[in-house]
Short mmCIF file of C-alpha atoms (C1' of nucleotides) in Angstrom, two decimals:
data_model
loop_
_atom_site.label_atom_id
_atom_site.label_comp_id
_atom_site.label_asym_id
_atom_site.label_seq_id
_atom_site.Cartn_x
_atom_site.Cartn_y
_atom_site.Cartn_z
CA MET W 1 15.95 33.09 34.18
CA PRO W 2 16.44 29.96 32.63
CA GLN W 3 17.91 30.00 29.00
CA LEU W 4 18.71 27.58 26.37
CA ASP W 5 22.14 27.31 25.44
CA SER W 6 23.33 28.91 22.13
CA GLU W 7 21.96 26.07 20.25
CA GLY W 8 19.00 27.58 20.68
CA GLY W 9 18.71 28.88 17.49
CA GLY W 10 20.93 32.20 17.99
CA THR W 11 17.88 33.98 19.01
CA GLY W 12 18.21 36.27 21.87
CA GLY W 13 16.16 39.13 23.42
CA SER W 14 12.58 39.38 24.82
CA ASP W 15 10.41 36.98 23.47
CA ASP W 16 7.02 38.35 23.28
CA LEU W 17 5.73 35.05 22.68
CA GLY W 18 7.26 33.26 25.40
CA ALA W 19 5.37 31.25 27.46
CA PRO W 20 6.06 32.01 31.09
CA ASP W 21 4.55 28.80 32.19
CA GLU W 22 7.02 27.13 30.34
CA LEU W 23 9.03 27.67 33.23
CA LEU W 24 7.24 25.71 35.71
CA ALA W 25 8.01 22.52 34.16
CA PHE W 26 11.35 22.70 34.74
CA GLN W 27 11.63 24.11 38.15
CA ASP W 28 11.54 21.10 40.63
CA GLU W 29 14.06 19.41 38.77
CA GLY W 30 15.43 17.72 41.80
CA GLU W 31 12.41 16.27 42.57
CA GLU W 32 11.62 15.19 39.03
CA GLN W 33 14.60 13.49 38.82
CA ASP W 34 13.99 11.78 42.08
CA ASP W 35 10.75 10.87 40.90
CA LYS W 36 12.02 9.65 37.80
CA SER W 37 14.50 7.20 39.35
CA ARG W 38 12.18 5.90 41.30
CA ASP W 39 9.90 5.55 38.20
CA SER W 40 12.54 3.97 36.02
CA ALA W 41 13.47 1.92 39.02
CA ALA W 42 10.08 0.24 39.00
CA GLY W 43 9.57 0.45 35.22
CA PRO W 44 11.46 -2.43 33.34
CA GLU W 45 9.72 -5.14 34.85
CA ARG W 46 6.29 -3.88 33.54
CA ASP W 47 5.46 -5.27 29.93
CA LEU W 48 3.31 -4.50 27.18
CA ALA W 49 1.10 -6.98 28.13
CA GLU W 50 0.59 -5.53 31.74
CA LEU W 51 -0.01 -2.34 30.03
CA LYS W 52 -2.97 -3.78 27.86
CA SER W 53 -4.20 -5.55 30.55
CA SER W 54 -4.25 -2.61 32.70
CA LEU W 55 -6.03 -0.76 29.92
CA VAL W 56 -8.45 -3.50 29.40
CA ASN W 57 -9.15 -3.50 32.93
CA GLU W 58 -9.80 0.29 32.71
CA SER W 59 -12.78 -0.21 30.65
CA GLU W 60 -13.88 -3.37 32.21
CA GLY W 61 -13.27 -2.17 35.81
CA ALA W 62 -14.29 1.39 35.73
CA ALA W 63 -16.90 0.61 38.20
CA GLY W 64 -13.94 -0.25 40.63
CA GLY W 65 -13.54 3.48 40.76
CA ALA W 66 -9.86 3.46 39.61
CA GLY W 67 -8.97 5.63 36.88
CA ILE W 68 -6.86 3.14 34.96
CA PRO W 69 -6.58 0.24 37.61
CA GLY W 70 -4.42 -2.90 36.44
CA PRO W 71 -2.93 -5.82 37.94
CA ALA W 72 0.35 -3.86 37.66
CA ALA W 73 -1.08 -1.37 40.29
CA GLY W 74 1.36 -1.97 43.20
CA PRO W 75 1.60 -0.72 46.77
CA ARG W 76 3.57 2.29 46.92
CA GLY W 77 6.34 2.86 48.98
CA GLU W 78 5.78 4.43 52.16
CA ALA W 79 8.08 6.80 52.13
CA GLU W 80 6.91 8.12 48.75
CA VAL W 81 3.68 8.39 49.68
CA GLY W 82 4.46 10.15 52.90
CA ALA W 83 6.39 12.60 51.05
CA GLU W 84 3.38 13.33 48.87
CA ALA W 85 1.36 13.49 52.18
CA LEU W 86 3.63 15.98 53.42
CA GLY W 87 2.88 18.53 50.74
CA ARG W 88 4.42 17.42 47.68
CA GLU W 89 1.46 16.18 46.01
CA HIS W 90 1.03 19.46 43.97
CA THR W 91 4.43 19.26 42.47
CA SER W 92 4.44 16.06 41.79
CA GLN W 93 1.11 16.14 40.23
CA ARG W 94 2.13 18.85 38.18
CA LEU W 95 5.32 17.23 36.88
CA PHE W 96 4.47 13.62 37.50
CA PRO W 97 0.92 12.70 37.12
CA ASP W 98 2.37 9.41 37.35
CA LYS W 99 2.89 9.87 40.89
CA LEU W 100 -0.58 10.16 41.45
CA PRO W 101 -2.77 7.45 41.90
CA GLU W 102 -1.17 4.16 41.49
CA SER W 103 -3.86 2.71 39.69
CA SER W 104 -3.60 5.16 36.83
CA GLU W 105 0.13 5.17 37.04
CA ASP W 106 0.74 1.91 36.78
CA GLY W 107 -1.69 1.28 34.32
CA LEU W 108 -0.08 3.37 31.64
CA LYS W 109 3.20 3.33 33.14
CA ALA W 110 4.58 0.80 30.35
CA PRO W 111 8.15 2.11 30.39
CA GLU W 112 8.57 -0.48 27.56
CA CYS W 113 6.38 1.48 25.77
CA ALA W 114 8.23 4.56 26.54
CA SER W 115 11.62 3.26 26.12
CA GLY W 116 13.92 5.46 24.19
CA MET W 117 11.07 6.10 21.76
CA TYR W 118 11.11 9.83 22.06
CA LYS W 119 14.69 10.58 22.07
CA GLU W 120 15.28 10.09 18.36
CA THR W 121 12.78 12.25 17.10
CA VAL W 122 13.25 15.01 19.34
CA TYR W 123 16.64 15.45 18.02
CA SER W 124 15.67 15.72 14.66
CA ALA W 125 12.88 18.09 15.81
CA PHE W 126 15.74 20.15 16.99
CA ASN W 127 17.82 19.59 13.83
CA LEU W 128 14.91 20.96 12.08
CA LEU W 129 14.68 24.11 13.84
CA MET W 130 18.08 24.65 13.49
CA HIS W 131 17.37 24.39 9.67
CA TYR W 132 15.06 27.37 10.02
CA PRO W 133 16.54 30.60 8.32
CA PRO W 134 17.48 32.77 11.04
CA PRO W 135 14.52 35.40 11.72
CA SER W 136 15.38 38.74 9.94
CA GLY W 137 15.12 40.25 13.37
CA ALA W 138 17.15 37.52 14.99
CA GLY W 139 17.59 40.01 17.93
CA GLN W 140 14.44 40.35 18.58
CA HIS W 141 13.50 36.68 18.91
CA PRO W 142 15.08 35.26 21.97
CA GLN W 143 16.05 32.01 22.70
CA PRO W 144 13.44 29.63 23.59
CA GLN W 145 13.21 30.04 27.43
CA PRO W 146 11.94 26.60 28.33
CA PRO W 147 11.42 25.31 31.81
CA LEU W 148 14.94 24.41 33.26
CA HIS W 149 15.91 20.87 33.99
CA ASN W 150 18.70 19.71 35.69
CA LYS W 151 18.93 16.67 33.59
CA ALA W 152 23.00 16.69 33.53
CA SER W 153 22.56 13.10 34.71
CA GLN W 154 20.50 11.94 31.67
CA PRO W 155 22.22 9.36 29.63
CA PRO W 156 23.72 10.53 26.58
CA HIS W 157 21.10 10.23 23.34
CA GLY W 158 21.93 8.72 20.54
CA VAL W 159 22.35 9.80 17.04
CA PRO W 160 19.65 11.98 16.00
CA GLN W 161 17.58 10.64 13.34
CA LEU W 162 14.99 11.43 11.14
CA SER W 163 11.62 11.89 12.44
CA PRO W 164 8.17 12.05 11.72
CA LEU W 165 8.44 15.46 12.72
CA TYR W 166 10.88 16.06 9.50
CA GLU W 167 8.26 14.28 7.49
CA HIS W 168 5.87 16.58 8.51
CA PHE W 169 7.80 19.43 7.27
CA SER W 170 9.84 17.88 4.23
CA SER W 171 8.51 17.68 0.83
CA PRO W 172 9.32 16.10 -2.24
CA HIS W 173 8.35 19.44 -4.07
CA PRO W 174 10.59 22.40 -4.08
CA THR W 175 8.93 25.30 -2.64
CA PRO W 176 9.43 28.77 -3.02
CA ALA W 177 11.80 29.90 -0.35
CA PRO W 178 10.21 32.00 2.35
CA ALA W 179 11.73 35.07 0.86
CA ASP W 180 9.97 34.68 -2.09
CA ILE W 181 6.78 34.11 -0.60
CA SER W 182 7.30 37.20 1.38
CA GLN W 183 7.46 39.16 -1.27
CA LYS W 184 4.72 37.89 -3.02
CA GLN W 185 2.75 38.01 0.15
CA GLY W 186 3.19 42.03 0.27
CA ALA W 187 5.38 43.76 2.33
CA HIS W 188 3.42 45.29 4.79
CA ARG W 189 3.67 41.96 7.01
CA PRO W 190 6.72 40.15 6.06
CA LEU W 191 6.87 36.81 7.39
CA GLN W 192 9.87 36.34 9.53
CA THR W 193 9.35 32.41 10.44
CA PRO W 194 8.52 30.80 7.22
CA ASP W 195 9.55 27.25 7.76
CA LEU W 196 7.31 26.24 10.59
CA SER W 197 5.90 23.11 11.26
CA GLY W 198 2.20 23.39 10.58
CA PHE W 199 0.82 20.70 12.84
CA TYR W 200 -2.41 21.70 12.03
CA SER W 201 -4.80 19.36 10.88
CA LEU W 202 -6.39 19.42 7.44
CA THR W 203 -9.58 18.96 7.36
CA PRO W 204 -10.66 18.11 3.91
CA GLY W 205 -14.00 20.53 3.75
CA SER W 206 -11.54 23.15 4.73
CA MET W 207 -10.23 23.56 1.17
CA GLY W 208 -10.22 26.69 -0.26
CA GLN W 209 -11.88 28.77 2.80
CA LEU W 210 -8.44 30.51 3.97
CA PRO W 211 -9.76 34.31 4.93
CA HIS W 212 -6.48 35.88 4.31
CA THR W 213 -5.72 38.71 1.96
CA VAL W 214 -2.41 38.13 1.08
CA SER W 215 -1.86 36.09 -2.20
CA TRP W 216 0.01 32.87 -1.53
CA PRO W 217 2.25 31.09 -4.03
CA SER W 218 0.90 28.17 -6.16
CA PRO W 219 0.71 25.39 -3.89
CA PRO W 220 2.44 22.11 -4.79
CA LEU W 221 0.51 19.39 -5.69
CA TYR W 222 0.89 17.15 -2.51
CA PRO W 223 -1.43 14.00 -2.01
CA LEU W 224 -4.12 14.70 0.23
CA SER W 225 -5.96 12.15 2.08
CA PRO W 226 -9.57 12.95 3.54
CA SER W 227 -8.28 11.76 6.82
CA CYS W 228 -5.00 12.89 7.19
CA GLY W 229 -2.67 16.00 6.57
CA TYR W 230 -0.73 15.98 3.76
CA ARG W 231 2.36 15.87 5.71
CA GLN W 232 1.65 12.54 6.88
CA HIS W 233 2.06 11.43 3.26
CA PHE W 234 5.45 12.77 2.65
CA PRO W 235 7.99 10.25 2.10
CA ALA W 236 10.52 9.79 4.91
CA PRO W 237 13.63 11.60 3.94
CA THR W 238 16.59 9.51 3.35
CA ALA W 239 19.24 12.21 4.09
CA ALA W 240 21.76 10.72 6.76
CA PRO W 241 22.01 12.36 10.12
CA GLY W 242 23.64 15.66 10.01
CA THR W 243 23.02 16.14 6.28
CA PRO W 244 21.29 19.15 5.80
CA TYR W 245 17.47 18.82 5.21
CA PRO W 246 16.16 19.82 2.00
CA ARG W 247 14.47 23.26 2.47
CA PHE W 248 10.70 22.77 3.31
CA THR W 249 8.10 25.53 3.63
CA HIS W 250 5.53 25.47 6.14
CA PRO W 251 2.37 24.54 5.03
CA SER W 252 0.64 27.60 5.72
CA LEU W 253 2.97 29.24 3.14
CA MET W 254 2.12 26.81 0.73
CA LEU W 255 -1.63 27.56 1.01
CA GLY W 256 -2.92 29.09 -2.31
CA SER W 257 -6.22 28.82 -1.07
CA SER W 258 -6.81 32.20 -1.30
CA VAL W 259 -5.90 32.06 -4.78
CA PRO W 260 -9.17 32.13 -6.75
CA GLY W 261 -9.68 29.17 -8.98
CA HIS W 262 -7.07 27.47 -8.04
CA PRO W 263 -8.10 23.87 -7.81
CA ALA W 264 -5.26 22.68 -5.60
CA ALA W 265 -5.39 25.62 -3.19
CA ILE W 266 -4.43 24.28 0.19
CA PRO W 267 -5.72 26.44 3.45
CA HIS W 268 -3.56 26.75 6.38
CA PRO W 269 -4.44 23.83 8.55
CA ALA W 270 -5.50 25.83 11.12
CA ILE W 271 -8.35 26.77 9.57
CA VAL W 272 -11.41 24.27 9.47
CA PRO W 273 -15.05 24.66 8.69
CA PRO W 274 -16.95 24.89 11.65
CA SER W 275 -18.43 21.44 11.42
CA GLY W 276 -16.04 20.04 8.80
CA LYS W 277 -19.36 19.85 6.60
CA GLN W 278 -19.70 21.35 3.19
CA GLU W 279 -21.10 24.59 2.79
CA LEU W 280 -24.60 25.29 1.58
CA GLN W 281 -24.59 26.08 -2.23
CA PRO W 282 -25.65 29.76 -2.89
CA TYR W 283 -28.94 28.89 -4.11
CA ASP W 284 -29.35 26.98 -0.97
CA ARG W 285 -28.65 30.22 1.15
CA SER W 286 -30.73 32.35 -1.09
CA LEU W 287 -33.99 30.64 0.31
CA LYS W 288 -33.15 31.75 3.98
CA THR W 289 -33.85 34.92 5.50
CA GLN W 290 -31.37 37.86 5.64
CA ALA W 291 -31.34 37.35 9.29
CA GLU W 292 -31.11 33.71 9.19
CA SER W 293 -28.25 33.98 6.50
CA LYS W 294 -26.50 36.56 8.87
CA VAL W 295 -26.39 33.98 11.55
CA GLU W 296 -25.55 31.30 9.42
CA LYS W 297 -22.82 33.18 7.79
CA GLU W 298 -21.46 33.97 10.90
CA ALA W 299 -21.51 30.26 12.04
CA LYS W 300 -20.15 29.00 8.75
CA LYS W 301 -17.04 31.10 9.17
CA PRO W 302 -14.18 29.23 8.98
CA THR W 303 -12.53 28.14 12.37
CA ILE W 304 -9.01 29.27 12.81
CA LYS W 305 -7.66 26.88 15.39
CA LYS W 306 -5.53 27.89 18.15
CA PRO W 307 -1.90 27.18 17.34
CA LEU W 308 -0.52 23.75 19.02
CA ASN W 309 1.60 24.15 21.91
CA ALA W 310 4.69 22.18 22.79
CA PHE W 311 3.24 19.34 24.32
CA MET W 312 0.57 19.09 21.61
CA LEU W 313 3.05 19.11 19.09
CA TYR W 314 4.83 16.56 20.93
CA MET W 315 1.79 14.60 21.00
CA LYS W 316 1.07 14.72 17.39
CA GLU W 317 4.39 13.80 16.68
CA MET W 318 4.82 10.75 18.99
CA ARG W 319 1.22 9.37 19.04
CA ALA W 320 1.84 7.29 16.04
CA LYS W 321 4.64 5.79 17.52
CA VAL W 322 2.75 5.15 21.00
CA ILE W 323 0.11 3.76 18.75
CA ALA W 324 2.46 1.20 17.01
CA GLU W 325 4.80 0.22 19.88
CA CYS W 326 1.68 -0.06 22.61
CA THR W 327 -1.14 -1.28 19.95
CA LEU W 328 -3.34 1.27 21.78
CA LYS W 329 -5.92 3.16 20.16
CA GLU W 330 -7.52 5.21 22.82
CA SER W 331 -6.37 8.58 23.04
CA ALA W 332 -7.12 8.92 26.57
CA ALA W 333 -4.79 6.52 27.42
CA ILE W 334 -2.26 7.30 24.91
CA ASN W 335 -1.93 10.80 26.19
CA GLN W 336 -1.70 9.68 29.69
CA ILE W 337 1.65 7.78 28.26
CA LEU W 338 2.23 10.76 26.20
CA GLY W 339 2.02 13.23 29.17
CA ARG W 340 4.53 11.00 31.38
CA ARG W 341 7.04 10.69 28.42
CA TRP W 342 6.71 14.30 28.14
CA HIS W 343 7.90 14.96 31.56
CA ALA W 344 10.54 12.38 31.34
CA LEU W 345 12.04 14.46 28.58
CA SER W 346 15.12 16.56 29.02
CA ARG W 347 15.39 19.94 28.90
CA GLU W 348 17.05 19.95 25.71
CA GLU W 349 14.45 17.79 24.28
CA GLN W 350 11.45 19.80 25.43
CA ALA W 351 13.03 23.00 24.53
CA LYS W 352 12.83 21.80 20.86
CA TYR W 353 9.20 21.63 21.15
CA TYR W 354 8.85 24.63 22.97
CA GLU W 355 10.74 26.43 20.52
CA LEU W 356 8.58 24.92 17.57
CA ALA W 357 5.45 26.07 19.41
CA ARG W 358 6.88 29.42 19.93
CA LYS W 359 7.56 29.64 16.15
CA GLU W 360 3.74 28.25 15.17
CA ARG W 361 2.35 30.88 17.48
CA GLN W 362 4.49 33.50 16.08
CA LEU W 363 3.63 32.32 12.44
CA HIS W 364 -0.03 32.11 13.67
CA MET W 365 -0.17 35.67 14.64
CA GLN W 366 1.39 36.63 11.39
CA LEU W 367 -0.99 35.08 9.31
CA TYR W 368 -4.03 36.03 11.67
CA PRO W 369 -2.96 39.26 13.20
CA GLY W 370 -6.74 39.77 14.56
CA TRP W 371 -7.41 36.17 15.84
CA SER W 372 -7.87 35.37 19.52
CA ALA W 373 -8.20 32.42 21.24
CA ARG W 374 -11.40 34.12 22.57
CA ASP W 375 -12.80 33.60 19.28
CA ASN W 376 -13.18 29.85 19.62
CA TYR W 377 -14.73 30.08 22.94
CA GLY W 378 -17.83 28.27 23.11
CA LYS W 379 -17.06 26.87 19.59
CA LYS W 380 -16.20 23.74 20.97
CA LYS W 381 -18.77 22.35 23.14
CA ARG W 382 -17.86 21.50 26.67
CA ARG W 383 -19.11 19.32 29.29
CA SER W 384 -21.81 20.83 31.26
CA ARG W 385 -20.43 23.69 33.80
CA GLU W 386 -22.52 21.50 36.38
CA LYS W 387 -20.29 18.86 35.64
CA HIS W 388 -17.44 20.50 35.65
CA GLN W 389 -17.98 22.12 39.27
CA GLU W 390 -18.73 18.98 40.44
CA SER W 391 -15.15 17.75 39.67
CA THR W 392 -13.95 20.96 40.64
CA THR W 393 -14.31 20.42 44.60
CA GLY W 394 -11.79 18.42 43.25
CA GLY W 395 -12.12 18.63 39.63
CA LYS W 396 -10.51 21.40 38.79
CA ARG W 397 -6.86 21.46 37.68
CA ASN W 398 -4.90 22.71 40.30
CA ALA W 399 -2.37 25.49 40.18
CA PHE W 400 -0.33 22.70 39.03
CA GLY W 401 -2.68 21.45 36.08
CA THR W 402 -3.85 18.51 37.72
CA TYR W 403 -6.86 17.06 38.72
CA PRO W 404 -6.50 16.16 42.41
CA GLU W 405 -9.61 15.08 43.36
CA LYS W 406 -9.70 12.87 40.41
CA ALA W 407 -6.70 11.51 41.09
CA ALA W 408 -7.88 10.81 44.59
CA ALA W 409 -10.91 9.25 43.26
CA SER W 410 -8.83 7.16 40.73
CA ALA W 411 -6.69 5.95 43.68
CA PRO W 412 -8.69 3.41 45.78
CA PHE W 413 -5.72 1.74 47.18
CA LEU W 414 -4.31 5.42 49.06
CA PRO W 415 -5.32 5.12 52.59
CA MET W 416 -7.29 7.97 53.55
CA THR W 417 -4.95 9.24 56.05
CA VAL W 418 -2.79 9.87 52.80
CA LEU W 419 -5.27 11.69 51.02
"C1'" DC Q 1 -23.84 12.06 16.19
"C1'" DC Q 2 -22.12 14.28 19.80
"C1'" DG Q 3 -19.63 14.96 24.01
"C1'" DC Q 4 -16.39 12.69 27.03
"C1'" DC Q 5 -11.97 11.07 28.49
"C1'" DT Q 6 -6.71 12.33 28.93
"C1'" DT Q 7 -2.56 14.92 28.50
"C1'" DT Q 8 0.01 19.93 28.60
"C1'" DG Q 9 0.53 24.66 27.45
"C1'" DA Q 10 -1.44 28.98 25.99
"C1'" DA Q 11 -4.50 32.73 26.56
"C1'" DG Q 12 -8.12 35.13 27.90
"C1'" DG Q 13 -10.97 36.22 31.68
"C1'" DT Q 14 -11.98 36.91 36.50
"C1'" DT Q 15 -11.53 37.63 41.39
"C1'" DA O 1 -0.95 38.68 40.90
"C1'" DA O 2 -3.18 34.83 41.43
"C1'" DC O 3 -6.66 31.80 39.94
"C1'" DC O 4 -9.94 29.69 36.71
"C1'" DT O 5 -11.66 28.59 32.04
"C1'" DT O 6 -11.45 27.06 27.69
"C1'" DC O 7 -9.35 25.35 23.61
"C1'" DA O 8 -5.87 22.82 20.83
"C1'" DA O 9 -4.96 16.82 19.00
"C1'" DA O 10 -6.93 12.19 18.91
"C1'" DG O 11 -9.96 8.25 18.82
"C1'" DG O 12 -12.60 4.92 21.18
"C1'" DC O 13 -16.57 4.78 23.67
"C1'" DG O 14 -21.00 5.54 25.59
"C1'" DG O 15 -25.61 7.91 25.68
#
DNA sequence: CCGCCTTTGAAGGTT
DNA sequence: AACCTTCAAAGGCGG
């Protein structure tokens, strides 16, 4: 079982929150490296203009059948294609979606966009983690067990820098220490993971809807934006690398939303109203029948969102950078880039996000003990099952989490014999 | 205005 | 156990 080095935060033991799937990504390391070396070899010559161009072509030339075709789409090496044809496609797809359709790959490859962007922040994310106070039951919290990568050959990374991730957490206002919070909350469910990310988005309309029964400390008065989570408005820290970060507190611990009459109450960002719209005034509701009210009430229950997984945390942190560097706006394209970069991360780099995600889940569990992912099933309208099954014949993600059929559909340049 | 796209991971459900 | 489905974020886009 792959384990993080001791740097993993000093936690050990079994991790009931651990994600077995996390191991997947690291497993075929050899192939990954192989792919990566090929990838990087082909990368440098592509510039941002190409990427943009390819993206433009994507929208313009969707009729062409290529997912994200572009001028950069070049012929694949026969060896590479052959290897995939020999049965590596699953692994390649799972680990390297970029190895899929050339069209989509090249359209988004843009290594120059990806060049060394992520590394700095990952380290800061890790530093951030290391700054977490150790859980009271340290022995019960195992080291993160992210997938293993043999990234020994990876180039050394630069000096850790402060990252947006840090900005997410840092606060110019001192907040109660987690211990204090735990005390205020009541002893029945002490929070053991106080300083977590809280990458959840904050919806303006969600103010004051926290269904917690615990009482929260008075929240600091952070600047709020209707469109952005307050974390994004924190000034960037100025501490030099290596300098202990100021203590920050998980937003969920600064909520105060359950404190009646607290004007500045900030709910846990994972909680959003069902539609993000204002609730009806009480007198409005009184006009409705009881049955209607009941249904409505049910529907109006604030939605507790799923905790973000490692990749989501990574995306949330890196999205802005990708947008800035690539001047892209379409999330679909950005996500493809981020997916590629995610696979390009070293084991250690990914481990930091896995650890963050683990803590997120842990905190989420503590905040919403009865919550289940099932609770949100159906709340988000999904594409029709029909359509889904259409793509299923090829449309479903395979065991490796990819959509082989889509890949094939968007790879017009691949000879049928290869497909 | 709503759903799709696109990514990976987690979790719950089904076979 | 293996596989399948849904949701989490995000913002442009199309119907």
